[in-house]
CSV table of C-alpha atoms in Angstrom, one decimal:
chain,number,residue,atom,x,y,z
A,13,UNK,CA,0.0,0.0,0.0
A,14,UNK,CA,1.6,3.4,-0.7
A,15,UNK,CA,-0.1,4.8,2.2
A,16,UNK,CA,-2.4,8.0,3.2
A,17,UNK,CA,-2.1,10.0,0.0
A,18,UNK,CA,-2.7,13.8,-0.1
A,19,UNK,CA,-3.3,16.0,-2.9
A,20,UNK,CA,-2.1,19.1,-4.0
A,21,UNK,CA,1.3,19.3,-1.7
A,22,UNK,CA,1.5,22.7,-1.5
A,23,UNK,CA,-1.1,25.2,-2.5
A,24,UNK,CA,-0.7,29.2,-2.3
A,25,UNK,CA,-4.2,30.7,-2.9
A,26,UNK,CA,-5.9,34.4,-2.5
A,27,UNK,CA,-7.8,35.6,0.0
A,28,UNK,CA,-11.7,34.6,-0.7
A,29,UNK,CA,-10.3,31.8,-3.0
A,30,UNK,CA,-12.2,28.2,-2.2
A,31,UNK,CA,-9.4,25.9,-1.8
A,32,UNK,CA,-10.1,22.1,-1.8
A,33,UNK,CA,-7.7,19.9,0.1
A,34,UNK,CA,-8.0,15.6,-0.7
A,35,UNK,CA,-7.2,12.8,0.8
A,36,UNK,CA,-7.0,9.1,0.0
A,37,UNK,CA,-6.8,7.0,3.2
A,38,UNK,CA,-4.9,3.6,3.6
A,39,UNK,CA,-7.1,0.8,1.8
A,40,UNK,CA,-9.1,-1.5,4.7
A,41,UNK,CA,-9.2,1.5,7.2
A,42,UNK,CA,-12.5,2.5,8.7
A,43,UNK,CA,-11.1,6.0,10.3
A,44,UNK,CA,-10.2,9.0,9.0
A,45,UNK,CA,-9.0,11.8,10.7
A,46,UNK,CA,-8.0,15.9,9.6
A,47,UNK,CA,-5.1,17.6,11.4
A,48,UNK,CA,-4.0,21.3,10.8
A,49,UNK,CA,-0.8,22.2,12.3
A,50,UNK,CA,0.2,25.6,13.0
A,51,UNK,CA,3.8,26.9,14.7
A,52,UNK,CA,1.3,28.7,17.3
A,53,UNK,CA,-1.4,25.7,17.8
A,54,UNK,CA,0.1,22.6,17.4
A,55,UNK,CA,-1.3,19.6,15.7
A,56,UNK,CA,-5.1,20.8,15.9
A,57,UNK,CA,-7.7,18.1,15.3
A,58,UNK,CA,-10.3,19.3,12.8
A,59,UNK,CA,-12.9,16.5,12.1
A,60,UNK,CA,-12.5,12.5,11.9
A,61,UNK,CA,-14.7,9.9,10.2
A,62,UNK,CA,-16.1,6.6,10.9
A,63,UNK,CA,-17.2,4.4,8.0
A,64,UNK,CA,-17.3,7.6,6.3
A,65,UNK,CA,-19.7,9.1,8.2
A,66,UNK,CA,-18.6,12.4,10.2
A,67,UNK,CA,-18.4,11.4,13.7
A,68,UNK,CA,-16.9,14.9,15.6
A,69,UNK,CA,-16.5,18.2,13.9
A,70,UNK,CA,-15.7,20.4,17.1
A,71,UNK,CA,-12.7,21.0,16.1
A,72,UNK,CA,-13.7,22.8,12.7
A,73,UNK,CA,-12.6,26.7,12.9
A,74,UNK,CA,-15.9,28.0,11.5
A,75,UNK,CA,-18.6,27.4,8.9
A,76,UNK,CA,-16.1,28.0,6.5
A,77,UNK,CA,-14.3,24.8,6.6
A,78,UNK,CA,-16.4,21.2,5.4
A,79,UNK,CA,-15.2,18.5,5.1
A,80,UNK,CA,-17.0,15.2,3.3
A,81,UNK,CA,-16.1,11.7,2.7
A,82,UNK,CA,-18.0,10.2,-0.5
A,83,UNK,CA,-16.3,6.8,-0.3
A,84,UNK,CA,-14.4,4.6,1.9
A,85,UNK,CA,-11.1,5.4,-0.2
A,86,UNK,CA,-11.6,9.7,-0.6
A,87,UNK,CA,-12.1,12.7,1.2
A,88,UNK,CA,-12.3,16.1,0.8
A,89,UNK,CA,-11.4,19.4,3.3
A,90,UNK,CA,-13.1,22.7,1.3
A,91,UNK,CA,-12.3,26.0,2.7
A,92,UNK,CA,-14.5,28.6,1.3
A,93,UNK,CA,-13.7,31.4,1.6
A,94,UNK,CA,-10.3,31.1,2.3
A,95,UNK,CA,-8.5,33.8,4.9
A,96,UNK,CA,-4.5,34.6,5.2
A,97,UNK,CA,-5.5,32.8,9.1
A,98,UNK,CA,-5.7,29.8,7.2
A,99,UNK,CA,-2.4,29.5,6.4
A,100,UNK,CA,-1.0,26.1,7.9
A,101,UNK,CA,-0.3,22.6,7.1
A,102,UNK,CA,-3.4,20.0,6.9
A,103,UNK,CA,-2.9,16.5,7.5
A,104,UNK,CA,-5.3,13.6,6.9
A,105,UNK,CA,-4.8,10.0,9.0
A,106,UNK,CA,-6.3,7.2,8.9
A,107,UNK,CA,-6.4,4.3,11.1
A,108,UNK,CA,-8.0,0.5,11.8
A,109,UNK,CA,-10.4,1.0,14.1
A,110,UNK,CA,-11.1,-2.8,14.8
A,111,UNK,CA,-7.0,-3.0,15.9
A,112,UNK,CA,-7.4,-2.3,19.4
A,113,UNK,CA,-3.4,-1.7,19.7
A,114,UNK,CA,-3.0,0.3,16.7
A,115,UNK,CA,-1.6,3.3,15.6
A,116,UNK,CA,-3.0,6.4,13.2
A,117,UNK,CA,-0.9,6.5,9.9
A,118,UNK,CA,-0.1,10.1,8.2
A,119,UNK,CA,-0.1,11.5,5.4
A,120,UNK,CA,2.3,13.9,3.9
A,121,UNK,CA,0.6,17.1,4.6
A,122,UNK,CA,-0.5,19.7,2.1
A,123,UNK,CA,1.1,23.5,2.6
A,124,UNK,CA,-1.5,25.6,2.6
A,125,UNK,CA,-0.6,29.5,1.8
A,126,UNK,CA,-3.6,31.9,2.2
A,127,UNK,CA,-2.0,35.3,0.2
B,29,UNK,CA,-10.6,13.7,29.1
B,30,UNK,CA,-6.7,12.6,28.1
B,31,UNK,CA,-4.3,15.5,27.7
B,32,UNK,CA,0.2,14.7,26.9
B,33,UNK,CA,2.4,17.5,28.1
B,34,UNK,CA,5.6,18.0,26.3
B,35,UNK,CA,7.3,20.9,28.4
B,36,UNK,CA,10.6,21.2,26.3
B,37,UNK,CA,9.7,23.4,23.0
B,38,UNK,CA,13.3,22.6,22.0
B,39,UNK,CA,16.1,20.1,23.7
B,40,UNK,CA,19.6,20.6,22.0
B,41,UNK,CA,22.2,18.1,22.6
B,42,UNK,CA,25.7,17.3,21.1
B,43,UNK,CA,26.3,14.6,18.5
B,44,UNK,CA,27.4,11.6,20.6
B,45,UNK,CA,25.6,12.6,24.0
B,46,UNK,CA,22.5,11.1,25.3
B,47,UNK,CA,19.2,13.0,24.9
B,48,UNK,CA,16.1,12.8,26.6
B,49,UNK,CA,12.7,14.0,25.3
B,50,UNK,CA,10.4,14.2,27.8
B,51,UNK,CA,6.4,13.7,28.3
B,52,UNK,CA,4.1,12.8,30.6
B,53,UNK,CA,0.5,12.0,30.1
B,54,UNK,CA,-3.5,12.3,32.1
B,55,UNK,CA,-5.7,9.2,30.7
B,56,UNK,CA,-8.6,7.4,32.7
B,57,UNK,CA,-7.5,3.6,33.1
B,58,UNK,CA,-4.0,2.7,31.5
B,59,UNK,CA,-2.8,4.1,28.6
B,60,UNK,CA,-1.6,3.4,25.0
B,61,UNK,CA,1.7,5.4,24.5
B,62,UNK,CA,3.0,6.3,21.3
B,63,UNK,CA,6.0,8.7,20.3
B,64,UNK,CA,6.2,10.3,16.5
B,65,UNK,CA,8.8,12.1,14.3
B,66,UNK,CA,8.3,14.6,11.9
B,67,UNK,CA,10.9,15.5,9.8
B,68,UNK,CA,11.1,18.5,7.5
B,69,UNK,CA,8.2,19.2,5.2
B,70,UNK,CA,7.0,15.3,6.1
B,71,UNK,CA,3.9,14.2,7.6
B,72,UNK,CA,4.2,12.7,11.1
B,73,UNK,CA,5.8,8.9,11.4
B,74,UNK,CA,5.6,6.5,14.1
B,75,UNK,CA,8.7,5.9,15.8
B,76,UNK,CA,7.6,3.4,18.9
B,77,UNK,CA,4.6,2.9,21.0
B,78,UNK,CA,3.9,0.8,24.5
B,79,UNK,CA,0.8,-1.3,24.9
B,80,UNK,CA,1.6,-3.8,27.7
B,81,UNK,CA,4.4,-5.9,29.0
B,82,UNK,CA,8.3,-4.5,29.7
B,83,UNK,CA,8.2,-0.7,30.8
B,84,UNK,CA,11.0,-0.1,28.5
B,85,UNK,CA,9.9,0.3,24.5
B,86,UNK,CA,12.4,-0.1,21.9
B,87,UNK,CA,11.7,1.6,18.4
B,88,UNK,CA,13.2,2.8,15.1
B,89,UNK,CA,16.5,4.5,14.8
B,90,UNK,CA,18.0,3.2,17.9
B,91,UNK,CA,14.9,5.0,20.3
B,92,UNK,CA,14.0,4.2,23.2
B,93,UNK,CA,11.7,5.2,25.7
B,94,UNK,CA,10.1,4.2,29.5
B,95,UNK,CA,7.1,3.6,30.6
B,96,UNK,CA,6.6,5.3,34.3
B,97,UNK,CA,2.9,4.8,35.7
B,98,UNK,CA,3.9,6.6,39.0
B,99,UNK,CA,5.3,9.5,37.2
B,100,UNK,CA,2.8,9.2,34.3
B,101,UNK,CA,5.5,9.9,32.3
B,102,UNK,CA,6.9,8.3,28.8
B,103,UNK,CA,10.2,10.0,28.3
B,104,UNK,CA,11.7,9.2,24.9
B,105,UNK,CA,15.6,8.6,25.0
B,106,UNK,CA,18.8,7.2,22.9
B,107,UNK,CA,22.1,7.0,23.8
B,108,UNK,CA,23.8,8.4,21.5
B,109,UNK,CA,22.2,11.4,19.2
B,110,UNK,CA,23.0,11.9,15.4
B,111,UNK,CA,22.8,15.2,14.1
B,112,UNK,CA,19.9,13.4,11.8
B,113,UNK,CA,18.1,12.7,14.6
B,114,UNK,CA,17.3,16.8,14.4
B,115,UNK,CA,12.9,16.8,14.0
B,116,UNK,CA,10.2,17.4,15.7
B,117,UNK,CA,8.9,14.8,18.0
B,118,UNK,CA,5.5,13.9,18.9
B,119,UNK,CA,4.5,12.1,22.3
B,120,UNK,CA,0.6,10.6,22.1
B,121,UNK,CA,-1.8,9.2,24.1
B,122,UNK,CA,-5.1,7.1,24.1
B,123,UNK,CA,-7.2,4.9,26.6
B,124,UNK,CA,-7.8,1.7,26.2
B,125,UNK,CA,-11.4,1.9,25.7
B,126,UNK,CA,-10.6,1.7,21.8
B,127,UNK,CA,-12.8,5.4,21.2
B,128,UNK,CA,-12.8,6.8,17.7
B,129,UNK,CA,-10.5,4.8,16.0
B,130,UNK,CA,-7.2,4.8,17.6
B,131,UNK,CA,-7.5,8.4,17.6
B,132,UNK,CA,-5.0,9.8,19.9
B,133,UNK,CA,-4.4,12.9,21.7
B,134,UNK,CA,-1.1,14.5,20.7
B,135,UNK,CA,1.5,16.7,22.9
B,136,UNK,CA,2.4,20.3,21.5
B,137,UNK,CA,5.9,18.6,20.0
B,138,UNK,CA,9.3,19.2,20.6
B,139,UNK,CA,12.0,20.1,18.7
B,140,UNK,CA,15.4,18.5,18.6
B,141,UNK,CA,18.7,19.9,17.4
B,142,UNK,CA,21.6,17.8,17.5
B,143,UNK,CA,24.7,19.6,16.7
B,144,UNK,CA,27.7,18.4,15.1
């Protein structure tokens, strides 16, 4: 498996641009889980699914992030409109829930730049 | 609720010397402990984790780290640093009621320089 893939890698965008982050989880996992990491916040948990239902969005900034999960192997983080706050890297993960002992895999991040 | 503390922003050490990365942990019940590196422009990696057994974890890379259940604590270590050991380092927690996936809850990070 070539594990959690993310798409674009880097993106630098305008503010009020939609910007559409993807992610394509590990094959077999039932979890999937969206990180933003900032120098001044940390690794900030946004919103994970289940069986690609959305089980917690608390930690979504404002009505301006969604996030959607069509399939068991894609999802999608949409920021619209985007804001120069927005500016961080986003990380998707994705994990076996059944494996009682196991661990979240991550992706490679996507850059996001908010001009 | 589970929380990991990671009170070093930033350790520095020596090529050659010993480092220590330290964390300690708040969970209900005993935990699942997991430390990950992040290197430059790279998502996060798993580096070792404890689940049961020996209180002492061996992982990638010649790391190491303790289990303490009176301190709480899950200090990652190695004997001997290598100036590409120089990352950010993630300490993570869960319970062992298996909620949300494996999700864990992650410590602010802490960087390591080793210097040459």
């Amino acid at each position: 498996d070539a594990g959690v893939i993310q798409s674009p890698r880097h993106e630098v965008t305008e503010m009020g641009q939609e910007v559409t982050l993807r992610c394509k989880p590990i094959s077999g996992h039932d979890y999937l889980f969206w990180y933003r990491q900032t120098m001044m916040r940390g690794l900030e948990l946004l919103i994970y699914f289940n069986n690609n239902v959305p089980i917690d969005d608390s930690g979504m900034p404002e009505d301006r992030f969604s996030a959607k999960m069509p399939n068991a192997s894609f999802s999608t983080l949409k920021i619209q409109p985007s804001e120069p706050r927005d500016s961080a890297v986003y990380f998707c993960a994705s994990s076996l829930g059944s494996r009682t002992s196991g661990f979240m895999f991550f992706g490679p991040g996507t850059r996001l730049t908010v001009l | 609720a589970q929380s990991v503390a990671q009170p070093e922003d930033q350790v520095n050490v020596a090529e050659g010397n010993p480092l220590t990365v330290k964390c300690t942990y708040s969970v209900s019940g005993n935990p699942y402990l997991f430390w990950y590196v992040q290197y430059p422009n790279r998502g996060l990696q798993f580096l070792l984790k404890y689940i049961t057994g020996d209180n002492l974890v061996k992982g990638s890379y010649g790391f190491e780290a303790e289990f303490n259940k009176s301190q709480t604590s899950f200090h990652l270590k190695k004997p001997s640093a290598l100036v590409s050991d120089s990352a950010l380092y993630f300490c993570a927690v869960r319970g062992r009621n298996n909620n949300a996936g494996n999700m864990l809850t992650f410590g602010g990070g802490t960087r390591l320089m080793v210097k040459p």
